[in-house]
PDB file of C-alpha atoms in Angstrom:
ATOM      1  CA  UNK A   1     -22.364   5.221   3.342  1.00 40.00           C
ATOM      2  CA  UNK A   2     -22.671   3.594  -0.040  1.00 43.00           C
ATOM      3  CA  UNK A   3     -20.797   0.454  -0.901  1.00 47.00           C
ATOM      4  CA  UNK A   4     -17.528   0.924  -2.758  1.00 52.00           C
ATOM      5  CA  UNK A   5     -18.353   1.370  -6.422  1.00 49.00           C
ATOM      6  CA  UNK A   6     -16.547   0.677  -9.650  1.00 46.00           C
ATOM      7  CA  UNK A   7     -14.425   3.294 -11.391  1.00 46.00           C
ATOM      8  CA  UNK A   8     -17.195   4.057 -13.868  1.00 43.00           C
ATOM      9  CA  UNK A   9     -18.862   6.285 -11.254  1.00 47.00           C
ATOM     10  CA  UNK A  10     -16.932   9.515 -10.951  1.00 44.00           C
ATOM     11  CA  UNK A  11     -16.930  11.975  -8.111  1.00 39.00           C
ATOM     12  CA  UNK A  12     -16.324  15.716  -8.119  1.00 49.00           C
ATOM     13  CA  UNK A  13     -12.631  16.384  -7.704  1.00 76.00           C
ATOM     14  CA  UNK A  14     -11.462  13.433  -9.771  1.00 88.00           C
ATOM     15  CA  UNK A  15     -10.858  13.841 -13.465  1.00 91.00           C
ATOM     16  CA  UNK A  16      -8.899  11.217 -15.433  1.00 94.00           C
ATOM     17  CA  UNK A  17      -6.181  12.525 -17.710  1.00 95.00           C
ATOM     18  CA  UNK A  18      -7.391  13.109 -21.255  1.00 94.00           C
ATOM     19  CA  UNK A  19      -3.907  13.006 -22.776  1.00 96.00           C
ATOM     20  CA  UNK A  20      -0.401  11.630 -22.218  1.00 97.00           C
ATOM     21  CA  UNK A  21       1.762  12.202 -20.324  1.00 97.00           C
ATOM     22  CA  UNK A  22      -0.559  12.495 -17.356  1.00 98.00           C
ATOM     23  CA  UNK A  23      -0.064  15.977 -15.820  1.00 96.00           C
ATOM     24  CA  UNK A  24      -0.622  14.456 -12.375  1.00 97.00           C
ATOM     25  CA  UNK A  25       2.815  12.836 -12.613  1.00 98.00           C
ATOM     26  CA  UNK A  26       5.877  15.011 -12.247  1.00 98.00           C
ATOM     27  CA  UNK A  27       9.607  14.350 -12.212  1.00 98.00           C
ATOM     28  CA  UNK A  28      11.388  16.434  -9.567  1.00 98.00           C
ATOM     29  CA  UNK A  29      14.760  14.905 -10.370  1.00 98.00           C
ATOM     30  CA  UNK A  30      16.083  13.319 -13.589  1.00 98.00           C
ATOM     31  CA  UNK A  31      16.361   9.985 -11.785  1.00 98.00           C
ATOM     32  CA  UNK A  32      12.581   9.656 -11.754  1.00 98.00           C
ATOM     33  CA  UNK A  33      12.322   9.620 -15.549  1.00 98.00           C
ATOM     34  CA  UNK A  34      13.252   5.929 -15.806  1.00 97.00           C
ATOM     35  CA  UNK A  35      10.282   4.977 -13.616  1.00 98.00           C
ATOM     36  CA  UNK A  36       7.714   7.166 -15.377  1.00 98.00           C
ATOM     37  CA  UNK A  37       5.754   5.436 -18.128  1.00 98.00           C
ATOM     38  CA  UNK A  38       4.665   8.341 -20.313  1.00 97.00           C
ATOM     39  CA  UNK A  39       1.757   6.349 -21.778  1.00 97.00           C
ATOM     40  CA  UNK A  40       0.360   5.469 -18.372  1.00 98.00           C
ATOM     41  CA  UNK A  41      -2.136   7.529 -16.387  1.00 98.00           C
ATOM     42  CA  UNK A  42      -3.609   7.508 -12.903  1.00 98.00           C
ATOM     43  CA  UNK A  43      -6.856   5.520 -12.785  1.00 98.00           C
ATOM     44  CA  UNK A  44      -9.503   5.453 -10.073  1.00 98.00           C
ATOM     45  CA  UNK A  45     -10.565   1.878  -9.398  1.00 98.00           C
ATOM     46  CA  UNK A  46     -13.094   2.342  -6.605  1.00 98.00           C
ATOM     47  CA  UNK A  47     -14.604   5.004  -4.379  1.00 97.00           C
ATOM     48  CA  UNK A  48     -17.108   5.320  -1.551  1.00 97.00           C
ATOM     49  CA  UNK A  49     -14.814   4.327   1.304  1.00 98.00           C
ATOM     50  CA  UNK A  50     -14.487   6.309   4.532  1.00 98.00           C
ATOM     51  CA  UNK A  51     -10.754   5.886   5.146  1.00 98.00           C
ATOM     52  CA  UNK A  52      -8.820   3.580   2.823  1.00 98.00           C
ATOM     53  CA  UNK A  53      -5.725   1.851   4.202  1.00 98.00           C
ATOM     54  CA  UNK A  54      -3.594  -1.269   4.056  1.00 98.00           C
ATOM     55  CA  UNK A  55      -3.691  -2.320   0.371  1.00 98.00           C
ATOM     56  CA  UNK A  56      -2.210  -5.758  -0.352  1.00 98.00           C
ATOM     57  CA  UNK A  57      -1.915  -7.599  -3.663  1.00 98.00           C
ATOM     58  CA  UNK A  58      -2.819 -11.262  -4.216  1.00 97.00           C
ATOM     59  CA  UNK A  59      -1.175 -12.165  -7.502  1.00 96.00           C
ATOM     60  CA  UNK A  60      -2.352 -15.760  -7.430  1.00 95.00           C
ATOM     61  CA  UNK A  61      -5.947 -14.571  -7.362  1.00 96.00           C
ATOM     62  CA  UNK A  62      -5.398 -11.356  -9.341  1.00 97.00           C
ATOM     63  CA  UNK A  63      -7.100  -9.179  -6.765  1.00 98.00           C
ATOM     64  CA  UNK A  64      -6.365  -6.358  -4.352  1.00 98.00           C
ATOM     65  CA  UNK A  65      -7.534  -6.161  -0.755  1.00 98.00           C
ATOM     66  CA  UNK A  66      -7.854  -2.815   0.993  1.00 98.00           C
ATOM     67  CA  UNK A  67      -9.006  -1.863   4.488  1.00 98.00           C
ATOM     68  CA  UNK A  68     -11.851   0.606   4.954  1.00 98.00           C
ATOM     69  CA  UNK A  69     -11.262   1.166   8.645  1.00 98.00           C
ATOM     70  CA  UNK A  70     -14.311   3.152   9.886  1.00 98.00           C
ATOM     71  CA  UNK A  71     -16.660   1.032   7.769  1.00 98.00           C
ATOM     72  CA  UNK A  72     -15.372  -2.123   9.471  1.00 98.00           C
ATOM     73  CA  UNK A  73     -14.549  -3.939   6.258  1.00 98.00           C
ATOM     74  CA  UNK A  74     -11.835  -5.119   3.921  1.00 98.00           C
ATOM     75  CA  UNK A  75     -12.851  -4.678   0.303  1.00 98.00           C
ATOM     76  CA  UNK A  76     -11.748  -6.725  -2.687  1.00 98.00           C
ATOM     77  CA  UNK A  77     -11.061  -5.358  -6.180  1.00 98.00           C
ATOM     78  CA  UNK A  78     -10.706  -7.906  -8.976  1.00 98.00           C
ATOM     79  CA  UNK A  79      -8.223  -7.129 -11.731  1.00 97.00           C
ATOM     80  CA  UNK A  80      -9.939  -9.185 -14.434  1.00 96.00           C
ATOM     81  CA  UNK A  81     -13.408  -7.670 -14.077  1.00 97.00           C
ATOM     82  CA  UNK A  82     -12.989  -4.511 -11.987  1.00 97.00           C
ATOM     83  CA  UNK A  83     -15.628  -5.834  -9.594  1.00 98.00           C
ATOM     84  CA  UNK A  84     -15.597  -4.502  -6.025  1.00 98.00           C
ATOM     85  CA  UNK A  85     -17.024  -6.486  -3.131  1.00 98.00           C
ATOM     86  CA  UNK A  86     -16.646  -7.005   0.611  1.00 98.00           C
ATOM     87  CA  UNK A  87     -13.920  -9.506   1.424  1.00 98.00           C
ATOM     88  CA  UNK A  88     -14.494  -9.309   5.191  1.00 98.00           C
ATOM     89  CA  UNK A  89     -17.157  -7.475   7.163  1.00 98.00           C
ATOM     90  CA  UNK A  90     -16.906  -6.840  10.031  1.00 98.00           C
ATOM     91  CA  UNK A  91     -13.143  -6.555   9.861  1.00 98.00           C
ATOM     92  CA  UNK A  92     -12.454  -5.682  13.514  1.00 98.00           C
ATOM     93  CA  UNK A  93     -11.291  -2.257  12.286  1.00 98.00           C
ATOM     94  CA  UNK A  94      -8.519  -3.796  10.185  1.00 98.00           C
ATOM     95  CA  UNK A  95      -5.742  -1.421   9.127  1.00 98.00           C
ATOM     96  CA  UNK A  96      -2.414  -2.612   7.679  1.00 98.00           C
ATOM     97  CA  UNK A  97      -2.183  -5.824   5.669  1.00 98.00           C
ATOM     98  CA  UNK A  98       0.558  -7.892   4.094  1.00 98.00           C
ATOM     99  CA  UNK A  99       1.228 -11.526   3.103  1.00 97.00           C
ATOM    100  CA  UNK A 100       3.583 -13.939   4.749  1.00 97.00           C
ATOM    101  CA  UNK A 101       5.981 -16.292   2.933  1.00 95.00           C
ATOM    102  CA  UNK A 102       3.231 -18.888   2.600  1.00 96.00           C
ATOM    103  CA  UNK A 103       0.905 -16.382   0.944  1.00 96.00           C
ATOM    104  CA  UNK A 104      -1.382 -15.961   3.943  1.00 97.00           C
ATOM    105  CA  UNK A 105      -2.959 -12.622   4.821  1.00 98.00           C
ATOM    106  CA  UNK A 106      -1.471 -10.918   7.890  1.00 98.00           C
ATOM    107  CA  UNK A 107      -3.584  -8.098   9.315  1.00 98.00           C
ATOM    108  CA  UNK A 108      -3.279  -5.402  11.977  1.00 98.00           C
ATOM    109  CA  UNK A 109      -6.623  -4.995  13.772  1.00 98.00           C
ATOM    110  CA  UNK A 110      -7.471  -1.928  15.806  1.00 98.00           C
ATOM    111  CA  UNK A 111     -10.653  -3.466  17.207  1.00 97.00           C
ATOM    112  CA  UNK A 112      -9.043  -6.542  18.694  1.00 96.00           C
ATOM    113  CA  UNK A 113      -5.757  -4.715  19.364  1.00 98.00           C
ATOM    114  CA  UNK A 114      -4.034  -7.623  17.705  1.00 98.00           C
ATOM    115  CA  UNK A 115      -2.187  -9.020  14.694  1.00 98.00           C
ATOM    116  CA  UNK A 116      -3.898 -11.915  12.939  1.00 98.00           C
ATOM    117  CA  UNK A 117      -3.223 -14.363  10.137  1.00 98.00           C
ATOM    118  CA  UNK A 118      -5.883 -15.667   7.783  1.00 98.00           C
ATOM    119  CA  UNK A 119      -5.177 -19.309   7.034  1.00 97.00           C
ATOM    120  CA  UNK A 120      -5.685 -20.808   3.585  1.00 96.00           C
ATOM    121  CA  UNK A 121      -8.968 -22.306   4.740  1.00 97.00           C
ATOM    122  CA  UNK A 122     -10.228 -18.935   5.983  1.00 96.00           C
ATOM    123  CA  UNK A 123      -9.682 -19.539   9.675  1.00 98.00           C
ATOM    124  CA  UNK A 124      -8.217 -16.602  11.592  1.00 98.00           C
ATOM    125  CA  UNK A 125      -5.222 -17.180  13.872  1.00 97.00           C
ATOM    126  CA  UNK A 126      -4.287 -14.587  16.497  1.00 97.00           C
ATOM    127  CA  UNK A 127      -0.545 -14.072  16.235  1.00 97.00           C
ATOM    128  CA  UNK A 128      -0.173 -11.475  18.976  1.00 97.00           C
ATOM    129  CA  UNK A 129      -2.476  -9.360  21.135  1.00 98.00           C
ATOM    130  CA  UNK A 130      -0.341  -8.620  24.189  1.00 97.00           C
ATOM    131  CA  UNK A 131       3.228  -8.111  25.288  1.00 98.00           C
ATOM    132  CA  UNK A 132       4.478  -8.963  28.779  1.00 97.00           C
ATOM    133  CA  UNK A 133       0.891  -9.447  29.911  1.00 97.00           C
ATOM    134  CA  UNK A 134      -0.316  -6.048  28.688  1.00 98.00           C
ATOM    135  CA  UNK A 135      -2.653  -5.455  25.771  1.00 98.00           C
ATOM    136  CA  UNK A 136      -1.260  -3.979  22.600  1.00 98.00           C
ATOM    137  CA  UNK A 137      -2.480  -0.503  21.625  1.00 98.00           C
ATOM    138  CA  UNK A 138      -3.733  -0.693  18.031  1.00 98.00           C
ATOM    139  CA  UNK A 139      -1.370  -2.461  15.609  1.00 98.00           C
ATOM    140  CA  UNK A 140      -1.089  -0.269  12.542  1.00 98.00           C
ATOM    141  CA  UNK A 141       1.176  -1.508   9.764  1.00 98.00           C
ATOM    142  CA  UNK A 142       3.026  -4.752   9.142  1.00 98.00           C
ATOM    143  CA  UNK A 143       5.730  -6.245   6.934  1.00 98.00           C
ATOM    144  CA  UNK A 144       7.152  -9.773   6.676  1.00 97.00           C
ATOM    145  CA  UNK A 145      10.903 -10.238   6.283  1.00 97.00           C
ATOM    146  CA  UNK A 146      12.427 -12.967   4.089  1.00 96.00           C
ATOM    147  CA  UNK A 147      13.119 -15.119   7.160  1.00 96.00           C
ATOM    148  CA  UNK A 148       9.373 -15.162   7.878  1.00 96.00           C
ATOM    149  CA  UNK A 149       9.545 -12.818  10.866  1.00 97.00           C
ATOM    150  CA  UNK A 150       6.664 -10.372  11.243  1.00 98.00           C
ATOM    151  CA  UNK A 151       7.470  -6.735  12.021  1.00 98.00           C
ATOM    152  CA  UNK A 152       4.703  -4.327  13.011  1.00 98.00           C
ATOM    153  CA  UNK A 153       4.055  -0.935  14.557  1.00 98.00           C
ATOM    154  CA  UNK A 154       1.770  -0.349  17.540  1.00 98.00           C
ATOM    155  CA  UNK A 155       0.756   3.308  18.017  1.00 98.00           C
ATOM    156  CA  UNK A 156      -2.344   4.414  19.948  1.00 98.00           C
ATOM    157  CA  UNK A 157      -4.324   5.854  17.028  1.00 97.00           C
ATOM    158  CA  UNK A 158      -7.003   3.157  17.021  1.00 98.00           C
ATOM    159  CA  UNK A 159      -7.884   3.594  20.710  1.00 98.00           C
ATOM    160  CA  UNK A 160      -8.131   7.385  20.712  1.00 98.00           C
ATOM    161  CA  UNK A 161     -11.819   7.280  19.819  1.00 98.00           C
ATOM    162  CA  UNK A 162     -14.657   5.157  18.490  1.00 98.00           C
ATOM    163  CA  UNK A 163     -14.188   5.903  14.775  1.00 98.00           C
ATOM    164  CA  UNK A 164     -11.266   3.632  13.855  1.00 98.00           C
ATOM    165  CA  UNK A 165     -11.494   1.328  16.851  1.00 98.00           C
ATOM    166  CA  UNK A 166     -12.737   1.372  20.422  1.00 98.00           C
ATOM    167  CA  UNK A 167     -11.761   4.183  22.757  1.00 98.00           C
ATOM    168  CA  UNK A 168      -9.543   2.918  25.524  1.00 98.00           C
ATOM    169  CA  UNK A 169      -6.543   3.761  27.654  1.00 97.00           C
ATOM    170  CA  UNK A 170      -3.138   2.473  26.539  1.00 98.00           C
ATOM    171  CA  UNK A 171      -1.495  -0.148  28.702  1.00 98.00           C
ATOM    172  CA  UNK A 172       1.878  -0.121  27.006  1.00 98.00           C
ATOM    173  CA  UNK A 173       4.259   2.223  25.190  1.00 98.00           C
ATOM    174  CA  UNK A 174       4.132   2.713  21.437  1.00 98.00           C
ATOM    175  CA  UNK A 175       6.710   0.268  20.070  1.00 98.00           C
ATOM    176  CA  UNK A 176       7.798  -1.604  16.974  1.00 98.00           C
ATOM    177  CA  UNK A 177       7.789  -5.394  17.396  1.00 98.00           C
ATOM    178  CA  UNK A 178       9.359  -8.396  15.748  1.00 98.00           C
ATOM    179  CA  UNK A 179       7.467 -11.666  16.003  1.00 98.00           C
ATOM    180  CA  UNK A 180       9.591 -14.773  15.498  1.00 95.00           C
ATOM    181  CA  UNK A 181       7.994 -17.138  12.953  1.00 87.00           C
ATOM    182  CA  UNK A 182       9.131 -20.319  14.721  1.00 87.00           C
ATOM    183  CA  UNK A 183       8.986 -19.631  18.442  1.00 90.00           C
ATOM    184  CA  UNK A 184       6.144 -17.065  18.199  1.00 88.00           C
ATOM    185  CA  UNK A 185       8.035 -14.957  20.751  1.00 96.00           C
ATOM    186  CA  UNK A 186       7.947 -11.187  20.357  1.00 98.00           C
ATOM    187  CA  UNK A 187      10.608  -8.573  20.982  1.00 98.00           C
ATOM    188  CA  UNK A 188      10.637  -4.795  20.933  1.00 98.00           C
ATOM    189  CA  UNK A 189      12.972  -3.737  18.126  1.00 98.00           C
ATOM    190  CA  UNK A 190      12.345   0.026  18.279  1.00 98.00           C
ATOM    191  CA  UNK A 191      11.058   2.130  21.141  1.00 97.00           C
ATOM    192  CA  UNK A 192      10.816   5.826  21.885  1.00 96.00           C
ATOM    193  CA  UNK A 193       9.332   6.526  18.454  1.00 98.00           C
ATOM    194  CA  UNK A 194       6.617   9.189  18.477  1.00 97.00           C
ATOM    195  CA  UNK A 195       3.725   7.475  16.741  1.00 98.00           C
ATOM    196  CA  UNK A 196       5.336   4.588  14.812  1.00 98.00           C
ATOM    197  CA  UNK A 197       3.385   4.038  11.607  1.00 98.00           C
ATOM    198  CA  UNK A 198       4.355   2.661   8.160  1.00 98.00           C
ATOM    199  CA  UNK A 199       7.457   0.501   7.817  1.00 98.00           C
ATOM    200  CA  UNK A 200       9.365  -1.331   5.096  1.00 98.00           C
ATOM    201  CA  UNK A 201      12.746  -2.923   4.446  1.00 98.00           C
ATOM    202  CA  UNK A 202      15.269  -1.949   1.820  1.00 98.00           C
ATOM    203  CA  UNK A 203      15.634  -4.541  -0.980  1.00 97.00           C
ATOM    204  CA  UNK A 204      18.668  -6.131   0.706  1.00 97.00           C
ATOM    205  CA  UNK A 205      16.925  -5.945   4.117  1.00 97.00           C
ATOM    206  CA  UNK A 206      19.904  -4.142   5.628  1.00 98.00           C
ATOM    207  CA  UNK A 207      17.800  -1.056   6.426  1.00 98.00           C
ATOM    208  CA  UNK A 208      14.374  -0.727   8.025  1.00 98.00           C
ATOM    209  CA  UNK A 209      12.516   2.487   7.224  1.00 98.00           C
ATOM    210  CA  UNK A 210       9.886   3.695   9.689  1.00 98.00           C
ATOM    211  CA  UNK A 211       7.427   6.585   9.745  1.00 98.00           C
ATOM    212  CA  UNK A 212       7.441   8.695  12.922  1.00 98.00           C
ATOM    213  CA  UNK A 213       3.994  10.207  12.487  1.00 96.00           C
ATOM    214  CA  UNK A 214       3.979  12.298  15.654  1.00 96.00           C
ATOM    215  CA  UNK A 215       7.482  13.620  15.207  1.00 95.00           C
ATOM    216  CA  UNK A 216       8.240  17.054  16.647  1.00 94.00           C
ATOM    217  CA  UNK A 217       7.939  19.530  15.045  1.00 95.00           C
ATOM    218  CA  UNK A 218       7.278  17.525  11.864  1.00 95.00           C
ATOM    219  CA  UNK A 219       6.780  13.945  10.709  1.00 96.00           C
ATOM    220  CA  UNK A 220       9.884  12.008   9.767  1.00 98.00           C
ATOM    221  CA  UNK A 221      10.981   8.897   7.958  1.00 98.00           C
ATOM    222  CA  UNK A 222      13.514   7.179  10.168  1.00 98.00           C
ATOM    223  CA  UNK A 223      16.105   4.632   9.094  1.00 98.00           C
ATOM    224  CA  UNK A 224      17.693   1.840  11.132  1.00 98.00           C
ATOM    225  CA  UNK A 225      20.454  -0.619  10.352  1.00 98.00           C
ATOM    226  CA  UNK A 226      19.355  -4.251  10.611  1.00 98.00           C
ATOM    227  CA  UNK A 227      21.800  -6.530  12.406  1.00 98.00           C
ATOM    228  CA  UNK A 228      23.522  -9.354  10.473  1.00 97.00           C
ATOM    229  CA  UNK A 229      21.395 -11.771  12.497  1.00 96.00           C
ATOM    230  CA  UNK A 230      18.328 -10.028  11.080  1.00 95.00           C
ATOM    231  CA  UNK A 231      16.530  -9.554  14.391  1.00 96.00           C
ATOM    232  CA  UNK A 232      17.803  -6.281  15.864  1.00 97.00           C
ATOM    233  CA  UNK A 233      17.996  -2.610  14.877  1.00 98.00           C
ATOM    234  CA  UNK A 234      20.633   0.036  15.522  1.00 98.00           C
ATOM    235  CA  UNK A 235      21.888   3.432  14.337  1.00 98.00           C
ATOM    236  CA  UNK A 236      18.546   5.246  14.377  1.00 98.00           C
ATOM    237  CA  UNK A 237      18.653   8.296  12.121  1.00 98.00           C
ATOM    238  CA  UNK A 238      16.424  10.698  10.218  1.00 98.00           C
ATOM    239  CA  UNK A 239      16.188   9.658   6.583  1.00 98.00           C
ATOM    240  CA  UNK A 240      13.666  12.355   5.588  1.00 98.00           C
ATOM    241  CA  UNK A 241      12.219  15.309   7.484  1.00 97.00           C
ATOM    242  CA  UNK A 242       8.756  15.566   5.946  1.00 96.00           C
ATOM    243  CA  UNK A 243       8.274  19.264   6.696  1.00 94.00           C
ATOM    244  CA  UNK A 244       4.631  20.086   5.850  1.00 93.00           C
ATOM    245  CA  UNK A 245       4.124  16.612   4.370  1.00 93.00           C
ATOM    246  CA  UNK A 246       2.379  13.752   6.136  1.00 94.00           C
ATOM    247  CA  UNK A 247       3.948  10.396   5.242  1.00 96.00           C
ATOM    248  CA  UNK A 248       1.886   7.457   6.410  1.00 96.00           C
ATOM    249  CA  UNK A 249       2.332   4.123   4.625  1.00 97.00           C
ATOM    250  CA  UNK A 250       4.890   3.357   1.907  1.00 98.00           C
ATOM    251  CA  UNK A 251       6.639   0.648  -0.085  1.00 98.00           C
ATOM    252  CA  UNK A 252      10.133   0.231  -1.468  1.00 98.00           C
ATOM    253  CA  UNK A 253      10.875  -0.748  -5.073  1.00 98.00           C
ATOM    254  CA  UNK A 254      13.630  -3.032  -6.342  1.00 98.00           C
ATOM    255  CA  UNK A 255      16.012  -0.076  -6.739  1.00 98.00           C
ATOM    256  CA  UNK A 256      15.506   1.033  -3.140  1.00 98.00           C
ATOM    257  CA  UNK A 257      13.256   4.031  -3.840  1.00 98.00           C
ATOM    258  CA  UNK A 258      10.554   4.817  -1.277  1.00 98.00           C
ATOM    259  CA  UNK A 259       7.058   5.369  -2.714  1.00 98.00           C
ATOM    260  CA  UNK A 260       5.217   7.192   0.066  1.00 98.00           C
ATOM    261  CA  UNK A 261       1.587   8.043   0.731  1.00 98.00           C
ATOM    262  CA  UNK A 262       1.502  11.792   1.325  1.00 97.00           C
ATOM    263  CA  UNK A 263      -0.633  14.854   1.979  1.00 94.00           C
ATOM    264  CA  UNK A 264      -3.156  16.367   4.326  1.00 86.00           C
ATOM    265  CA  UNK A 265      -5.804  18.306   2.432  1.00 73.00           C
ATOM    266  CA  UNK A 266      -3.418  20.577   0.540  1.00 85.00           C
ATOM    267  CA  UNK A 267      -3.582  20.012  -3.237  1.00 87.00           C
ATOM    268  CA  UNK A 268       0.137  20.656  -3.419  1.00 90.00           C
ATOM    269  CA  UNK A 269       0.797  17.785  -1.031  1.00 94.00           C
ATOM    270  CA  UNK A 270      -1.934  15.194  -1.613  1.00 96.00           C
ATOM    271  CA  UNK A 271      -0.859  12.052  -3.431  1.00 97.00           C
ATOM    272  CA  UNK A 272       2.374  10.077  -3.552  1.00 98.00           C
ATOM    273  CA  UNK A 273       5.981  11.210  -3.428  1.00 98.00           C
ATOM    274  CA  UNK A 274       9.050   9.157  -4.291  1.00 98.00           C
ATOM    275  CA  UNK A 275      12.390   9.340  -2.500  1.00 98.00           C
ATOM    276  CA  UNK A 276      15.634   7.969  -3.890  1.00 98.00           C
ATOM    277  CA  UNK A 277      17.851   5.883  -1.569  1.00 98.00           C
ATOM    278  CA  UNK A 278      19.826   9.044  -0.745  1.00 98.00           C
ATOM    279  CA  UNK A 279      16.694  10.733   0.646  1.00 98.00           C
ATOM    280  CA  UNK A 280      16.110  13.136  -2.256  1.00 98.00           C
ATOM    281  CA  UNK A 281      12.507  13.554  -3.406  1.00 98.00           C
ATOM    282  CA  UNK A 282      12.598  12.651  -7.096  1.00 98.00           C
ATOM    283  CA  UNK A 283       8.956  12.348  -8.185  1.00 98.00           C
ATOM    284  CA  UNK A 284       5.360  13.141  -7.362  1.00 98.00           C
ATOM    285  CA  UNK A 285       1.969  11.683  -8.251  1.00 98.00           C
ATOM    286  CA  UNK A 286      -0.795  14.184  -7.524  1.00 96.00           C
ATOM    287  CA  UNK A 287      -4.157  12.849  -6.330  1.00 96.00           C
ATOM    288  CA  UNK A 288      -7.302  14.742  -5.332  1.00 95.00           C
ATOM    289  CA  UNK A 289      -7.166  13.040  -1.931  1.00 96.00           C
ATOM    290  CA  UNK A 290      -4.570  12.351   0.714  1.00 96.00           C
ATOM    291  CA  UNK A 291      -2.918   8.976   0.127  1.00 97.00           C
ATOM    292  CA  UNK A 292      -2.545   6.911   3.285  1.00 98.00           C
ATOM    293  CA  UNK A 293      -0.866   3.796   1.945  1.00 98.00           C
ATOM    294  CA  UNK A 294       0.081   1.899  -1.196  1.00 98.00           C
ATOM    295  CA  UNK A 295       1.503  -1.309  -2.595  1.00 98.00           C
ATOM    296  CA  UNK A 296       2.859  -2.764  -5.815  1.00 98.00           C
ATOM    297  CA  UNK A 297       0.910  -5.427  -7.661  1.00 97.00           C
ATOM    298  CA  UNK A 298      -0.318  -6.582 -11.024  1.00 96.00           C
ATOM    299  CA  UNK A 299       1.012  -9.438 -13.121  1.00 94.00           C
ATOM    300  CA  UNK A 300       4.568  -8.020 -13.138  1.00 94.00           C
ATOM    301  CA  UNK A 301       4.336  -6.181  -9.790  1.00 95.00           C
ATOM    302  CA  UNK A 302       4.695  -2.933 -11.735  1.00 97.00           C
ATOM    303  CA  UNK A 303       1.297  -1.449 -10.907  1.00 98.00           C
ATOM    304  CA  UNK A 304       1.140   0.968  -7.999  1.00 98.00           C
ATOM    305  CA  UNK A 305      -2.097   0.723  -6.003  1.00 98.00           C
ATOM    306  CA  UNK A 306      -2.826   3.778  -3.854  1.00 98.00           C
ATOM    307  CA  UNK A 307      -5.308   3.853  -0.956  1.00 98.00           C
ATOM    308  CA  UNK A 308      -6.290   7.507  -0.775  1.00 97.00           C
ATOM    309  CA  UNK A 309      -8.925   8.622   1.727  1.00 96.00           C
ATOM    310  CA  UNK A 310     -12.210   7.638   0.058  1.00 97.00           C
ATOM    311  CA  UNK A 311     -10.845   6.017  -3.109  1.00 98.00           C
ATOM    312  CA  UNK A 312      -8.379   3.536  -4.565  1.00 98.00           C
ATOM    313  CA  UNK A 313      -6.162   4.614  -7.467  1.00 98.00           C
ATOM    314  CA  UNK A 314      -3.668   2.787  -9.658  1.00 98.00           C
ATOM    315  CA  UNK A 315      -0.773   3.659 -11.949  1.00 98.00           C
ATOM    316  CA  UNK A 316       1.561   1.518 -14.052  1.00 98.00           C
ATOM    317  CA  UNK A 317       5.210   2.378 -13.388  1.00 98.00           C
ATOM    318  CA  UNK A 318       8.528   1.197 -14.767  1.00 98.00           C
ATOM    319  CA  UNK A 319       9.723  -0.623 -11.650  1.00 98.00           C
ATOM    320  CA  UNK A 320       8.610  -3.382  -9.326  1.00 97.00           C
ATOM    321  CA  UNK A 321       7.987  -3.683  -5.642  1.00 95.00           C
ATOM    322  CA  UNK A 322      10.793  -5.210  -3.629  1.00 92.00           C
ATOM    323  CA  UNK A 323       9.973  -8.408  -1.794  1.00 79.00           C
ATOM    324  CA  UNK A 324       9.469  -7.391   1.813  1.00 66.00           C
ATOM    325  CA  UNK A 325       9.580  -3.762   0.771  1.00 59.00           C
TER     326      UNK A 325
END
């Protein structure tokens, strides 16, 4: 497998738009028009990955990190120069990434079956690798709430084989956890979810959205009410039934819209879809690859970075990512 390359090397299947507005972007509802910059187009920043996941933006360094799970690395894309390099290799099959309130990298690792934090000096701290004496499965995605608590999902995907982790038997159910930032104690906040995957809070942090990626008969985006104390969930409900779609990772913007990685090999599905806070799909960004995850970044947090199978794409939009979303 070649190293990730700059966007100057094109691959069959990807063709940048030659005119505005970019035909890859489509409004499905009038509400999407305010977010669509008609003089912006989808760009491919890097390619040559095996399975891109977990993008996270570092505004203070003007760079993006993105997991390449099977290749055992986290790559770094620099906004100023477009340079692509290895940030960490081996990465212990890193998947989801985010930053905590002190700007430190928080990572879900399939290989170590753990959640880690990269300190400012580069040292790696293990935040959690077991619960009640049993090993975690393969932490998948993670978000940090405004109170500093760390919320993450723990499905079994990374231990099903030796491609995105190490094949092993699960010791514990697939749960969603909250890790207290002060006491370092963990609690199960959601259980009985079939394949918990991506998660994010609404802008006011009163709702937690969660992907049920093994939902029957289809994947779903679930919604939970967050308790006034900020540490418990209730009122589980289906926010979106994905039908033939395959939501994976997502982020929420400042208006409460969900920007979701989508698709599974069907050109009519691959890319990103946007849901309004009422659950209506309002927009679509078509990509030539399935998008697994995304994040907002750039100087004004108005650039959408999309980790899509073997490539990383970007698009300027007329909104910003919500803090914690």
